[in-house]
C-alpha positions as a LaTeX table, in Angstrom:
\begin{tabular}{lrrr}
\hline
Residue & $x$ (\AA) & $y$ (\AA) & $z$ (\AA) \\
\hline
Unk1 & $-0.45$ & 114.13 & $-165.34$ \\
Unk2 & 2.69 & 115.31 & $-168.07$ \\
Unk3 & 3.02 & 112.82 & $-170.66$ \\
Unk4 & 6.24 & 110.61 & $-170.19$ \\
Unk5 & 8.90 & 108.64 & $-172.71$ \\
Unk6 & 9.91 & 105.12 & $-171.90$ \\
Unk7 & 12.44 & 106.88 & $-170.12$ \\
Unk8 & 10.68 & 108.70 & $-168.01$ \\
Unk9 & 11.59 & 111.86 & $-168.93$ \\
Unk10 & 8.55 & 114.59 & $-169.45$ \\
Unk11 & 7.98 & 115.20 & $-173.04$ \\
Unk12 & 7.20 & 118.38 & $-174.39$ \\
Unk13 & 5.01 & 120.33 & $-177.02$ \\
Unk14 & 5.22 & 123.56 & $-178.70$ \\
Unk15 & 2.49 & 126.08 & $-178.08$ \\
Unk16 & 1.66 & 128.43 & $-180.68$ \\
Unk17 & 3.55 & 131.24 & $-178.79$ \\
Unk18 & 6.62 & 129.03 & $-178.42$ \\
Unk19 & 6.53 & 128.04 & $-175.08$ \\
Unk20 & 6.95 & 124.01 & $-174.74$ \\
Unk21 & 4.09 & 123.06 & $-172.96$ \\
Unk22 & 4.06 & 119.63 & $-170.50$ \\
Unk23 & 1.51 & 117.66 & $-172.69$ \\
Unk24 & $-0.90$ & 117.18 & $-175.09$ \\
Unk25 & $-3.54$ & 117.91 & $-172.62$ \\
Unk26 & $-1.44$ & 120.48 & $-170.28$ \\
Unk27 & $-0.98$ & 123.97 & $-171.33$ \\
Unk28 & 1.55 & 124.71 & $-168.39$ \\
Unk29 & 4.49 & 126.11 & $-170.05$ \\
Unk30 & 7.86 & 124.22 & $-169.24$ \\
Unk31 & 10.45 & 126.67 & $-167.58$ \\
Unk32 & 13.30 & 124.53 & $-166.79$ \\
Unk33 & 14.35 & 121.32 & $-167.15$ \\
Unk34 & 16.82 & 118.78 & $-165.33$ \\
Unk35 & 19.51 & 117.85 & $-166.69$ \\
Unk36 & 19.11 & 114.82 & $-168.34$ \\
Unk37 & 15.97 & 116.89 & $-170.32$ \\
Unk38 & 18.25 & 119.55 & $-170.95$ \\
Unk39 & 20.37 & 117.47 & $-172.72$ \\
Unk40 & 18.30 & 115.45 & $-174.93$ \\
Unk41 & 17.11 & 119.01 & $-175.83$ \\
Unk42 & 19.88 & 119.87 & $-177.74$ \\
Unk43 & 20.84 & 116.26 & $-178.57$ \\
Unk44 & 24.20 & 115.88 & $-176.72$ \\
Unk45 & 25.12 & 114.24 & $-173.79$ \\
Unk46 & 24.76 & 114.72 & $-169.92$ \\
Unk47 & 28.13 & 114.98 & $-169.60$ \\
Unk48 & 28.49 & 117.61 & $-172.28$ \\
Unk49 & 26.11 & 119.67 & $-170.93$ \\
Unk50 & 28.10 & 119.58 & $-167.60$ \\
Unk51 & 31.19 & 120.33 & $-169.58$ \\
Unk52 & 29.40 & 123.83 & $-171.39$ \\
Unk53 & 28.30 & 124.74 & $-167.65$ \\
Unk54 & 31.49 & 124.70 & $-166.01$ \\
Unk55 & 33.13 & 126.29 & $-169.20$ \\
Unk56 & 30.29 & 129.02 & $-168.41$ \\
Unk57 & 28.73 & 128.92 & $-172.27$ \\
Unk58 & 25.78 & 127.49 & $-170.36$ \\
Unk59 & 24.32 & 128.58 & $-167.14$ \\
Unk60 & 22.09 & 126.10 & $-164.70$ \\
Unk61 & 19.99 & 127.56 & $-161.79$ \\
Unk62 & 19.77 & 125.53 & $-158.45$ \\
Unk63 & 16.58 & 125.21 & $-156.40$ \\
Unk64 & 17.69 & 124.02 & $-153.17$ \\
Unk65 & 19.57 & 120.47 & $-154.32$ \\
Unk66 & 18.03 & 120.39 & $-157.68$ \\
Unk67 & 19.98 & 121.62 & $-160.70$ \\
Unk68 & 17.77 & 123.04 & $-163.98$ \\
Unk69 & 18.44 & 124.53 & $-166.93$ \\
Unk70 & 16.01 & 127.38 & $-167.78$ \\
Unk71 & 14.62 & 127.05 & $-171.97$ \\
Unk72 & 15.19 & 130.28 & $-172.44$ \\
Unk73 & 19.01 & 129.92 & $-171.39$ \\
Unk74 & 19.32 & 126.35 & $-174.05$ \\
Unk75 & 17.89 & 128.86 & $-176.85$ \\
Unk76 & 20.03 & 131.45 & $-176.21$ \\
Unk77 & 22.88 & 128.63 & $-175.89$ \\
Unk78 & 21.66 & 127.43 & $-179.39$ \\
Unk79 & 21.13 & 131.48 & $-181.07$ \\
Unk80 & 24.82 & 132.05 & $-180.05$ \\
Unk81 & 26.25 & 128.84 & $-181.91$ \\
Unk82 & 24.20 & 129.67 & $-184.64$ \\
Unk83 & 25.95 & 133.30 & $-185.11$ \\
Unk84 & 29.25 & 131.64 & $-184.57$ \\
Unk85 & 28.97 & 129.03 & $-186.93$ \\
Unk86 & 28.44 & 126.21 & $-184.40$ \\
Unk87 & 32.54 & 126.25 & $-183.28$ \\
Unk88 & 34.44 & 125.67 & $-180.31$ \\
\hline
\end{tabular}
């Protein structure tokens, strides 16, 4: 079973290739996350992270009703506000 926060959310540890895995005792490599995970990724809101998808600087992938954000798609999010100097 993933390991779980007080909020329910699963939390996440880096393998030594990079990949988040699950849990301490789960080497399944996380792909994507919701949204609510996606955000506390890169320590902003929900309702930020809706605002970078619909400007398009962030792209989410729908599996039937679910909406997830793919970890390689928040890195590249955070590589390309590193090379602009983290402005609008």
């Amino acid at each position: 079973m993933p390991a779980t926060d007080k909020e329910g959310v699963h939390t996440t540890t880096t393998t030594p290739t990079g990949l988040a895995s699950v849990g301490p005792d789960d080497n399944t490599p996380v792909l994507l996350l919701n949204e609510k995970a996606a955000a506390r990724c890169l320590s902003i809101s929900p309702r930020l992270l809706w605002s970078l998808e619909a400007s398009g600087q962030i792209e989410a992938i729908r599996i039937h009703r679910a909406k997830r954000y793919a970890v390689s798609e928040l890195q590249r999010f955070v590589d390309a506000q590193k090379k602009r100097g983290g402005d609008r």
